[in-house]
Tab-separated table of C-alpha atoms in Angstrom:
chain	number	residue	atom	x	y	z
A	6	UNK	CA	99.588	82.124	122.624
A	7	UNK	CA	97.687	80.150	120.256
A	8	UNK	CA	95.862	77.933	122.282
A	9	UNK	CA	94.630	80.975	124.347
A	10	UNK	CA	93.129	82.996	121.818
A	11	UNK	CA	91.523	79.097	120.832
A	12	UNK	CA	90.266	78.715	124.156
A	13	UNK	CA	88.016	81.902	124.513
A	14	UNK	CA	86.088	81.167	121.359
A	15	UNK	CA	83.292	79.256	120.020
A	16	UNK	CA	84.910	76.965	116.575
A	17	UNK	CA	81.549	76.966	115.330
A	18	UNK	CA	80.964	80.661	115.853
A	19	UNK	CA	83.987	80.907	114.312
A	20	UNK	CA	82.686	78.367	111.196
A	21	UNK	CA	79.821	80.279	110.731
A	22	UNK	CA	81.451	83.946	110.369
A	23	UNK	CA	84.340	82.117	107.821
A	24	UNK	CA	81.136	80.470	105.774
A	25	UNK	CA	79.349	84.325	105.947
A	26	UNK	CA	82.490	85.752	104.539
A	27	UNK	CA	83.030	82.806	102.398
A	28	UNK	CA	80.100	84.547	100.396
A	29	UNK	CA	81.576	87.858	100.008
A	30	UNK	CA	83.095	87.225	96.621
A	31	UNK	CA	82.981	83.753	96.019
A	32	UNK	CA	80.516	84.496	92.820
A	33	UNK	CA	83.353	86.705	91.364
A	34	UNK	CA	86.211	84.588	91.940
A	35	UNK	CA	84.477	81.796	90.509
A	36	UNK	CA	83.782	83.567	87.349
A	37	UNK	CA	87.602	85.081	87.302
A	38	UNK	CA	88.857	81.692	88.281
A	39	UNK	CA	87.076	80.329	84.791
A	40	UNK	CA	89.049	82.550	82.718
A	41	UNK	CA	91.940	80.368	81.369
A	42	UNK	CA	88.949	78.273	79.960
A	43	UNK	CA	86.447	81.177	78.318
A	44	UNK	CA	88.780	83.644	77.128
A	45	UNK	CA	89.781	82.291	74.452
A	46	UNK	CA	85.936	81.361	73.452
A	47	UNK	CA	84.559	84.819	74.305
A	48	UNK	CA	83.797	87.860	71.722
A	49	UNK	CA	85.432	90.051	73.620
A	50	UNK	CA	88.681	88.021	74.328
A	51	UNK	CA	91.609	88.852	76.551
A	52	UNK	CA	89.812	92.249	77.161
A	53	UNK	CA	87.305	89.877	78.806
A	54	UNK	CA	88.922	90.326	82.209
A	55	UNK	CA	88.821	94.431	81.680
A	56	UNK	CA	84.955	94.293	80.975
A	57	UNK	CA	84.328	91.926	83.855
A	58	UNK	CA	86.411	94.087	86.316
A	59	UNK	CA	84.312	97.400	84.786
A	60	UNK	CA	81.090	95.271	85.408
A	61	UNK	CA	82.288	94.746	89.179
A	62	UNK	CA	82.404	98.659	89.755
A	63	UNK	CA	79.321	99.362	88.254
A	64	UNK	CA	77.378	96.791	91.277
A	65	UNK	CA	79.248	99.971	93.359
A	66	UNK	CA	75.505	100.985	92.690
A	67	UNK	CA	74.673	98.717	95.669
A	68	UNK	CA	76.971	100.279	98.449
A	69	UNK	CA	75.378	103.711	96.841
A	70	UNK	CA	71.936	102.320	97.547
A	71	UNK	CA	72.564	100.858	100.751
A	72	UNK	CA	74.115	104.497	101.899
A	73	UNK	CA	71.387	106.130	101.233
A	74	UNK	CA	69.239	103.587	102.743
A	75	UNK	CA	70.644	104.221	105.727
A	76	UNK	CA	70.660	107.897	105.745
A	77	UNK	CA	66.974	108.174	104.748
A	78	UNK	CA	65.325	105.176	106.477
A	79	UNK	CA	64.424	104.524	110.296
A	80	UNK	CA	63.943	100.744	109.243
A	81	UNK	CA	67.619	99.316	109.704
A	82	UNK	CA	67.056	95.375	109.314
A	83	UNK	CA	70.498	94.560	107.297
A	84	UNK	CA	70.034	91.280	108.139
A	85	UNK	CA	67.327	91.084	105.636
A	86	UNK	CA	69.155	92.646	102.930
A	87	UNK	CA	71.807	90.454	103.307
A	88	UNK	CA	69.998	87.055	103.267
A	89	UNK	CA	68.430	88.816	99.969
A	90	UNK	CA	71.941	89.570	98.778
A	91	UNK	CA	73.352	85.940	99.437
A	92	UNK	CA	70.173	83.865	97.660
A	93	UNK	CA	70.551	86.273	95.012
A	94	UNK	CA	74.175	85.279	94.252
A	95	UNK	CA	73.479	81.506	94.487
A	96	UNK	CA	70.859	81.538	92.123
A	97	UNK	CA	72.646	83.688	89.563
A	98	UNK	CA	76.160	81.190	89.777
A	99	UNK	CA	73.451	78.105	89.181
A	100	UNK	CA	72.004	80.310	86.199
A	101	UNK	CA	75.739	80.815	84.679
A	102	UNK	CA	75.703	76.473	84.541
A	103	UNK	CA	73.480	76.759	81.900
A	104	UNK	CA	73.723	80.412	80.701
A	105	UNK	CA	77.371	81.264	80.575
A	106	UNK	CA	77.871	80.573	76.620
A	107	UNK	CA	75.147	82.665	75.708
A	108	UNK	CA	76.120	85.771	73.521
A	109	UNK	CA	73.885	88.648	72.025
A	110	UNK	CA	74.316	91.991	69.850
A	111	UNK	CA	75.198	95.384	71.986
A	112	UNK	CA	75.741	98.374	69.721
A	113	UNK	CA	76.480	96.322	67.014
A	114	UNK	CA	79.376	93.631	68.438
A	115	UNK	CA	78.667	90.367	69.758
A	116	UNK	CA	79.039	90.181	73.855
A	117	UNK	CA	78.945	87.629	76.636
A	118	UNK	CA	75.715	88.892	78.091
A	119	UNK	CA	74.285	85.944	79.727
A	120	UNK	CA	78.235	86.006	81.261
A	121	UNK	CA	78.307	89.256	82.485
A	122	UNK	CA	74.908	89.793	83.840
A	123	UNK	CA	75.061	87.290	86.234
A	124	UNK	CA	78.513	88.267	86.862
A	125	UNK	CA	76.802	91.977	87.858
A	126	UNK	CA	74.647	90.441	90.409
A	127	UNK	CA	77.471	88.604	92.126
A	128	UNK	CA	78.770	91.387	92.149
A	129	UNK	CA	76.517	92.957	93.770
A	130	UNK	CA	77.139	90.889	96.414
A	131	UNK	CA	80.773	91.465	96.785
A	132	UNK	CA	80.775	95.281	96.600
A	133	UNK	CA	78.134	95.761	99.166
A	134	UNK	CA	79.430	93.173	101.676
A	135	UNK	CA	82.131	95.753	101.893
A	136	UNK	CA	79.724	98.350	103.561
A	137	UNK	CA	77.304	95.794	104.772
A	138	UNK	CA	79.030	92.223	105.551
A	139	UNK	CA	81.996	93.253	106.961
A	140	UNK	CA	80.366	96.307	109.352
A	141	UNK	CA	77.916	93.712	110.447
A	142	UNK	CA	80.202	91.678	112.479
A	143	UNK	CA	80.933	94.534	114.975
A	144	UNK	CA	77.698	92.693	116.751
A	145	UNK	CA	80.155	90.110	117.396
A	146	UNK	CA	82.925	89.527	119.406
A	147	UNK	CA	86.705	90.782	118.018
A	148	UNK	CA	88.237	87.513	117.509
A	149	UNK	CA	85.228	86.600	114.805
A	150	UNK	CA	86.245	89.115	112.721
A	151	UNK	CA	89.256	88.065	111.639
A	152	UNK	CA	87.503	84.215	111.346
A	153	UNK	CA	85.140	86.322	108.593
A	154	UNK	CA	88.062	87.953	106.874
A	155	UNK	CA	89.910	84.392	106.394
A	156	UNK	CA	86.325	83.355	105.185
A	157	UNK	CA	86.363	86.758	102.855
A	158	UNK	CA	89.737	85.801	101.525
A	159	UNK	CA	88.312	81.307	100.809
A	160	UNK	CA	86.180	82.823	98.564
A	161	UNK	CA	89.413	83.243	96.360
A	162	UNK	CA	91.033	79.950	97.920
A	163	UNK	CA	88.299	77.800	97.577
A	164	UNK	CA	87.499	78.341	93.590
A	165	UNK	CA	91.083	78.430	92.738
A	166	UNK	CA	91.704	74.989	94.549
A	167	UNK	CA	89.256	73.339	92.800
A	168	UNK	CA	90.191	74.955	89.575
A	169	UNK	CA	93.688	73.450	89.598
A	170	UNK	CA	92.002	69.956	90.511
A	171	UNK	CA	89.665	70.911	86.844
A	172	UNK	CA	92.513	72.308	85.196
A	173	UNK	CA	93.173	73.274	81.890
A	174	UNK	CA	95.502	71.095	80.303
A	175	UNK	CA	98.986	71.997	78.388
A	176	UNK	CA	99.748	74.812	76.762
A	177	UNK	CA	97.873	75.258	73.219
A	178	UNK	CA	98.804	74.131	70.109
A	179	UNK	CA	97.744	75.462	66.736
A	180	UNK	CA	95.106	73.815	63.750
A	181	UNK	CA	95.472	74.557	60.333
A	182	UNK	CA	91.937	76.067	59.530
A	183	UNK	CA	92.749	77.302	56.171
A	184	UNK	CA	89.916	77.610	53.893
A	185	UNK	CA	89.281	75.842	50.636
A	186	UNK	CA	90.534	77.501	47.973
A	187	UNK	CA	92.097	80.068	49.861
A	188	UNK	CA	95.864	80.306	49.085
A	189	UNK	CA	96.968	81.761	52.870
A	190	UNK	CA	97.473	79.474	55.130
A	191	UNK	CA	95.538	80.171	59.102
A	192	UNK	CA	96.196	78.476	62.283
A	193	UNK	CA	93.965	78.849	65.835
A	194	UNK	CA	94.750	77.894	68.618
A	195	UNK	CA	93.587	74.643	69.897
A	196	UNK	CA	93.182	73.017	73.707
A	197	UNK	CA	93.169	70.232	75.691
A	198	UNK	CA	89.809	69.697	77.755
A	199	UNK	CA	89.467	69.996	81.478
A	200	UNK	CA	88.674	67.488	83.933
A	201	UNK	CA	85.313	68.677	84.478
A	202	UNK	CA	83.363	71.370	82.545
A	203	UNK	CA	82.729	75.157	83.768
A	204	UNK	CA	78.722	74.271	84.124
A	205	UNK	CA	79.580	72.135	86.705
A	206	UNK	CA	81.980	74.074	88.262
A	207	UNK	CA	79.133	77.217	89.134
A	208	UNK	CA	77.132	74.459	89.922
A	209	UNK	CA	79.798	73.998	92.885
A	210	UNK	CA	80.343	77.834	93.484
A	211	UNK	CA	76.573	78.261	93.653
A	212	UNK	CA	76.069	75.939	96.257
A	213	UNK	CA	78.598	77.194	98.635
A	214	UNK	CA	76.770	80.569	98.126
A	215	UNK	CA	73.444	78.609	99.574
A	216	UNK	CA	75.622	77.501	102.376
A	217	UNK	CA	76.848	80.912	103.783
A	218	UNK	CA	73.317	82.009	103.130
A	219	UNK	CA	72.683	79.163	105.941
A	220	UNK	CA	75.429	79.655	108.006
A	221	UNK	CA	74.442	83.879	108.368
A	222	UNK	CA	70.891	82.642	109.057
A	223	UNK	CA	72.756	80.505	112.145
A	224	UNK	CA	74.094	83.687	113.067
A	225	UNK	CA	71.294	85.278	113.561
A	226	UNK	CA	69.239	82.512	115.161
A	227	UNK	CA	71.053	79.810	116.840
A	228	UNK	CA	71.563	80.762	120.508
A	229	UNK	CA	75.202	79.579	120.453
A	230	UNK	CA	75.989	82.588	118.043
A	231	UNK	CA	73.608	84.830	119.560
A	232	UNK	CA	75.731	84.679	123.305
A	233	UNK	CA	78.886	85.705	121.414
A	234	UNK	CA	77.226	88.886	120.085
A	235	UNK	CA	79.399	92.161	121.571
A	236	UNK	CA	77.866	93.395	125.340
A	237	UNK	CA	79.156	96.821	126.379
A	238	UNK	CA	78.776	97.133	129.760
A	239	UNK	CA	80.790	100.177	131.504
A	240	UNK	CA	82.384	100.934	128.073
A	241	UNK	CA	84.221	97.613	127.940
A	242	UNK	CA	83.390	94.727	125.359
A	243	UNK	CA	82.525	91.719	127.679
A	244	UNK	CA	83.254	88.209	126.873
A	245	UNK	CA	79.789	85.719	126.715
A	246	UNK	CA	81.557	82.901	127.387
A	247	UNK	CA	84.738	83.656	129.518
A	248	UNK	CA	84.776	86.816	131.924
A	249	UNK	CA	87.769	85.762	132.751
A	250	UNK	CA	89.869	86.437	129.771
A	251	UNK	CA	92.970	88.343	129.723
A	252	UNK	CA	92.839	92.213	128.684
A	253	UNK	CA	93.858	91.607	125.144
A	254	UNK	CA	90.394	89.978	124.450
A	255	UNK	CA	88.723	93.164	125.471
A	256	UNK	CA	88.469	95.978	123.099
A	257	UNK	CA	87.950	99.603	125.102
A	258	UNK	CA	85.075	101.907	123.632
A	259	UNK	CA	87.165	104.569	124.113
A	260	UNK	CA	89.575	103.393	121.355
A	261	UNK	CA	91.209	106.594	119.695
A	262	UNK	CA	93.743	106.775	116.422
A	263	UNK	CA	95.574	109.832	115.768
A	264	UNK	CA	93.196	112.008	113.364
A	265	UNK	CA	96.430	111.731	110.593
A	266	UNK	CA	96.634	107.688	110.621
A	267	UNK	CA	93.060	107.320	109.980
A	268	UNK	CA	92.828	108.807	107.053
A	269	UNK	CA	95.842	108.046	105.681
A	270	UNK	CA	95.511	104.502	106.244
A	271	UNK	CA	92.007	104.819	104.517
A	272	UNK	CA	94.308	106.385	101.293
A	273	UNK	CA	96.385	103.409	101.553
A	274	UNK	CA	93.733	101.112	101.865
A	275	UNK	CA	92.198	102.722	98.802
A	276	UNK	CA	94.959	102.504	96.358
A	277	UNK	CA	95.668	99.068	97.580
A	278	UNK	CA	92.218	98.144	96.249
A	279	UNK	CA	92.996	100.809	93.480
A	280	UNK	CA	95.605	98.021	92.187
A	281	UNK	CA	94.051	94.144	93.438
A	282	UNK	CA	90.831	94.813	92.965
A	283	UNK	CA	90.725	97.569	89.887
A	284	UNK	CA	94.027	97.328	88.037
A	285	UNK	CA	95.829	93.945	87.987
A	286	UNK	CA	92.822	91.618	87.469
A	287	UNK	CA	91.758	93.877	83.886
A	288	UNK	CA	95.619	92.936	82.745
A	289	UNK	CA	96.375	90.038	84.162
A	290	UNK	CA	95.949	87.849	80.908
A	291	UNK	CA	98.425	90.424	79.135
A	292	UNK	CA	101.215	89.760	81.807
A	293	UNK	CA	100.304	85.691	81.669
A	294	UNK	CA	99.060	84.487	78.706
A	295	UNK	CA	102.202	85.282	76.424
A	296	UNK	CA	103.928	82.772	79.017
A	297	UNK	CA	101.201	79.814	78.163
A	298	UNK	CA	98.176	78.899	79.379
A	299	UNK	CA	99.546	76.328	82.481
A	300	UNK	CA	101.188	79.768	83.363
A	301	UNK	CA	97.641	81.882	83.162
A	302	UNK	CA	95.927	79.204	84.837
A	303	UNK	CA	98.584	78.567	87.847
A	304	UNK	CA	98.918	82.570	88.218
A	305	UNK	CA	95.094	82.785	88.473
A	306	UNK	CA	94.596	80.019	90.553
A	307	UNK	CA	97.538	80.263	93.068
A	308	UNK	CA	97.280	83.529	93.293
A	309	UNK	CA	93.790	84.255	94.811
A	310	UNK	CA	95.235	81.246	97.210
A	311	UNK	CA	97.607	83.681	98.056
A	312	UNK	CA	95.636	86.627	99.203
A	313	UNK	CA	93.557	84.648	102.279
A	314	UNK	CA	96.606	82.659	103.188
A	315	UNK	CA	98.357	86.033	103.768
A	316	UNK	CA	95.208	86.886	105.594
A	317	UNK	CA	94.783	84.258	107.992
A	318	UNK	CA	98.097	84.971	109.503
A	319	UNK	CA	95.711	87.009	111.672
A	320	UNK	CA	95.197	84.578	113.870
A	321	UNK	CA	98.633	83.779	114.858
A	322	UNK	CA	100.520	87.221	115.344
A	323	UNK	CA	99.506	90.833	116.646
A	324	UNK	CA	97.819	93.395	114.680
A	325	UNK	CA	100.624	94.909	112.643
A	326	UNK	CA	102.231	98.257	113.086
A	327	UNK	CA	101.809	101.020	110.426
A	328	UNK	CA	105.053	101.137	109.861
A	329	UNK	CA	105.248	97.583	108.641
A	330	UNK	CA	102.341	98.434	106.310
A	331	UNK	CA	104.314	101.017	104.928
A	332	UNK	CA	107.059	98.532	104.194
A	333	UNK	CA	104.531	96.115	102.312
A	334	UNK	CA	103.146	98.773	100.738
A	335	UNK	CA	106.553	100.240	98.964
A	336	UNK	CA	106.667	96.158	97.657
A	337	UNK	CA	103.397	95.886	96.764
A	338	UNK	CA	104.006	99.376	94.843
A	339	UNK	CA	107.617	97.486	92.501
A	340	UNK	CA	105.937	94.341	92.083
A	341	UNK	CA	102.398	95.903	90.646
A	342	UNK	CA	104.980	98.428	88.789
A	343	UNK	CA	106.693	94.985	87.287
A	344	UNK	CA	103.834	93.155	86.329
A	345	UNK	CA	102.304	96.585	84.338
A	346	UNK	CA	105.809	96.844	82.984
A	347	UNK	CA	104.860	92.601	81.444
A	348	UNK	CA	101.596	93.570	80.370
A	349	UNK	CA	102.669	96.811	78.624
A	350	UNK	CA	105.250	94.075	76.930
A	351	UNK	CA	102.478	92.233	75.618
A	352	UNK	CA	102.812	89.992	72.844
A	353	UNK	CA	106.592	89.637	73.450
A	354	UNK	CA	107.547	89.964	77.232
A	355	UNK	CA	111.346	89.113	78.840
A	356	UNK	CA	111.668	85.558	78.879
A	357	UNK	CA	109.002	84.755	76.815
A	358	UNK	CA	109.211	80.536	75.882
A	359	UNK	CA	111.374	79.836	78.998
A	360	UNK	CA	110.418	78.276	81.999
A	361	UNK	CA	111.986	80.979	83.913
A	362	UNK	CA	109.715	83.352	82.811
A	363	UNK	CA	106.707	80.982	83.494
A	364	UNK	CA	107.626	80.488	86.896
A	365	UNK	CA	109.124	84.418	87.214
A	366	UNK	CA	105.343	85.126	86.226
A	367	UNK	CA	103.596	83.137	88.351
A	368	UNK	CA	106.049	83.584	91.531
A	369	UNK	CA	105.785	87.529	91.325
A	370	UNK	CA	101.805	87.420	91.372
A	371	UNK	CA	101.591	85.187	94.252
A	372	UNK	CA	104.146	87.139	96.444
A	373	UNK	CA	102.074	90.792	95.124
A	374	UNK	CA	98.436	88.923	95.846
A	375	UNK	CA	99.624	87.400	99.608
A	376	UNK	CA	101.175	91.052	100.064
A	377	UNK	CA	97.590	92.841	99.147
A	378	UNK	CA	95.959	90.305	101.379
A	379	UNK	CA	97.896	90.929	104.366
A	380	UNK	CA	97.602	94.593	104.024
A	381	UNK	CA	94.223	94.828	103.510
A	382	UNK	CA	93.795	92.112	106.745
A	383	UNK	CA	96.433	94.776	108.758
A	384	UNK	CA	94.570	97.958	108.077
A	385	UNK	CA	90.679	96.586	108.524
A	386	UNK	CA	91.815	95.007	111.613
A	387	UNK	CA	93.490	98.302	113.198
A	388	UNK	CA	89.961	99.959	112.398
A	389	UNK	CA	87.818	96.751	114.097
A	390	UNK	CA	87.708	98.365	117.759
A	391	UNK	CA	86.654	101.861	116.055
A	392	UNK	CA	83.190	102.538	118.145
A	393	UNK	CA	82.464	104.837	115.342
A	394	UNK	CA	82.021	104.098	111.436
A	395	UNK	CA	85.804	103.107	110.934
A	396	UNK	CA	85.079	99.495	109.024
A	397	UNK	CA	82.327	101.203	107.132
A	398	UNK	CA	84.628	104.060	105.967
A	399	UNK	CA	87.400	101.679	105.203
A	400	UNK	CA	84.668	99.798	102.933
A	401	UNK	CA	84.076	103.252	101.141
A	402	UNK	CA	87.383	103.407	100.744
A	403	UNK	CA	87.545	100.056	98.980
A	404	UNK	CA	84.923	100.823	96.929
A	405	UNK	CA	86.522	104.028	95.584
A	406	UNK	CA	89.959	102.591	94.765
A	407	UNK	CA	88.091	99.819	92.702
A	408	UNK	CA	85.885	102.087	90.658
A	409	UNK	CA	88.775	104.571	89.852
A	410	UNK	CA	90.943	101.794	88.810
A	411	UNK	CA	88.548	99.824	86.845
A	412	UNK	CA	87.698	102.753	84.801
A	413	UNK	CA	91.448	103.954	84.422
A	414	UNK	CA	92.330	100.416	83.270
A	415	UNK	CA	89.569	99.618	81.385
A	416	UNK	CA	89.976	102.746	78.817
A	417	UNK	CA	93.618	101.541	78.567
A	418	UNK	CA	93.138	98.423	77.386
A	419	UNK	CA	89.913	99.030	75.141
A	420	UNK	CA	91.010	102.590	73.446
A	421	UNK	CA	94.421	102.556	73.502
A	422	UNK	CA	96.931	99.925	71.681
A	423	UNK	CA	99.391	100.068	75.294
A	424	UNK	CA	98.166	96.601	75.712
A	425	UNK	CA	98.683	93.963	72.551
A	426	UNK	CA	96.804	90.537	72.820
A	427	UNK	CA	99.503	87.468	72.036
A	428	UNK	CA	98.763	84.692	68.796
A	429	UNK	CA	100.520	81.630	69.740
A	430	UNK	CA	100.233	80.607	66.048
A	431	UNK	CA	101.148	83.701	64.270
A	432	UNK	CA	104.684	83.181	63.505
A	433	UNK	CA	103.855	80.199	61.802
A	434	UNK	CA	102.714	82.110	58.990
A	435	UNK	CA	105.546	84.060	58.647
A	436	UNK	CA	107.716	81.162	58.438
């Protein structure tokens, strides 16, 4: 079964769509990927992660644009806006090389600004590919899309491999930094260096940006891509490079989903999103940190492998069956219920100083991560052979969940005390 869905493809067709998704989100990863190493060194601290997942909803303003663009304008070149969209994000992760320690005053408190603004335009990048990227590839042939969603979920692979190879050393210890004279006695938390720096790092992150900026302009241009784009010939999708193929290469325009499924698998793809993209990222270092930093950084890291190994399990099995979603989706619904439950527990969770709660941690975020990914793979590939707007509803749909969790959690954590920060080195000065 394998080797026949190999053998009616192009592998560099296929490179090019995983480098195109690749883009997606690769800026905002990289960013969230840096967090066991700036959180501690940013104003805002742990509610660093709540302010950089608000931040993410407010780019929503570039689906919101891009809607109305299309509603109101004759002139539909998306191509252009996405090459646009792509150099935009590569120059603002080389920017954050040399900008991301920059603070200034908002309303009076010190904030990561340099940080977060080139964080926004990144993410400006990731929330439109969702109406915009993804969409895009109905030009091409079925099997590609599935090479651009294992491309989508890299750009969480990628940065967290290469973060564990930079890593963040052991878990902190504490310095005395008691003043002179003073006659209380204060210790901060100190750590061991990584094995290269976070300027080089979005060095890195930026450059694989300028790549799928290259690979989407192959896309568009080389004729090897351009004979796999979708023909539709008597209502039937036919294949460039092998007529030949069997049936379950061809997708039928007349493709039809009971009226009830589609929407409700557009709810369930919204409070999917509601939780991975808008809720667990903004408390994530409340669950983790109180287990050590190794733990933070291996949750962070392993975790967003998680999501596009889950993902690329569409290439070897069928498209899955709602009910099998459903299944996922009561898991996905404990394990997000447990990790909230460790957050809320924050600064002293269940097996706290153990290394069964480090790995308990660290094991329930990758399962709930590879769980989102391979729901969110299962429910934008049921939509794929949609003739209509399907993929650009179930993008709306992702962009929804997102906001309304972002802005759920982020009032939790910043105006109300459900969620305590953890001092490694306060109970030294109670002993």
């Amino acid at each position: 079964m394998l080797t026949q869905r190999l053998s009616n493809r192009r592998l560099f067709v296929d490179f090019l769509a995983l480098m195109f998704g690749l883009g997606a989100w690769i800026g905002v990863n990289g960013v969230y990927v840096q967090l066991p190493l700036i959180v501690h060194k940013a104003p805002e601290g742990w509610a660093l992660p709540a302010y950089m997942v608000m931040l993410v909803q407010f780019a929503n303003l570039g689906p919101i644009l891009y809607t109305l663009y299309i509603k109101y304008t004759a002139w539909a070149y998306d191509k252009y806006i996405i090459y646009t969209l792509l150099a935009a994000g590569a120059l603002a992760c080389i920017s954050l090389s040399f900008l991301h320690n920059r603070t200034s005053i908002v309303f009076n408190k010190e904030h990561s600004t340099a940080l977060l603004s080139m964080m926004f335009v990144t993410a400006l990048v990731g929330c439109t590919s969702s109406v915009l990227f993804m969409p895009y590839m109905r030009n091409y042939r079925e099997i590609y899309l599935v090479s651009y969603l294992v491309g989508e979920g890299l750009s969480g692979f990628v940065p967290s491999s290469v973060a564990l190879i930079q890593g963040v050393g052991n878990n902190e210890g504490c310095m005395n930094i008691t003043k002179p004279g003073s006659n209380s006695l204060e210790f901060a938390p100190i750590e061991s260096d990584p094995r290269f720096s976070s300027e080089v790092f979005f060095v890195f992150i930026g450059t694989l940006l300028f790549l799928s900026y290259l690979s989407f302009l192959c896309l568009n241009n080389l004729p090897l891509a351009l004979g796999e784009r979708v023909k539709l010939p008597n209502s039937m999708e036919m294949l460039p490079t092998d007529t030949t193929a069997p049936p379950s290469y061809k997708v039928n325009a007349g493709w039809k989903m009971p009226k009830h499924t589609y929407y409700y698998l557009l709810i369930m793809m919204g409070l999917i999103c509601f939780l991975g993209n808008g809720t667990l990222p903004s408390i994530q270092s409340y669950s983790c940190l109180p287990y050590g930093t190794v733990a933070y950084h291996l949750t962070v890291t392993l975790a967003s492998i998680a999501g596009p190994l889950a993902m690329s399990l569409g290439f070897f099995i069928k498209l899955p069956k709602v009910k099998l979603l459903n299944m996922l989706m009561v898991a996905i619904l404990g394990l997000s219920g447990f990790v909230l439950y460790l957050a809320a527990k924050s600064p002293h969770p269940p097996l706290q100083h153990s290394w069964a709660g480090e790995l308990m941690v660290v094991l329930v975020w990758i399962t709930l991560c590879g769980l989102i990914g391979f729901v969110k793979m299962g429910i934008t590939t049921l939509y794929r052979p949609d003739p209509g707007r399907g993929l650009y509803y179930t993008g709306v749909a992702t962009q929804i969940g997102s906001l309304i969790g972002a802005i759920t959690t982020f009032s939790l954590v910043n105006y109300t005390k459900v969620f305590q920060s953890y001092n490694p080195c306060a109970n030294i000065t109670k002993n």
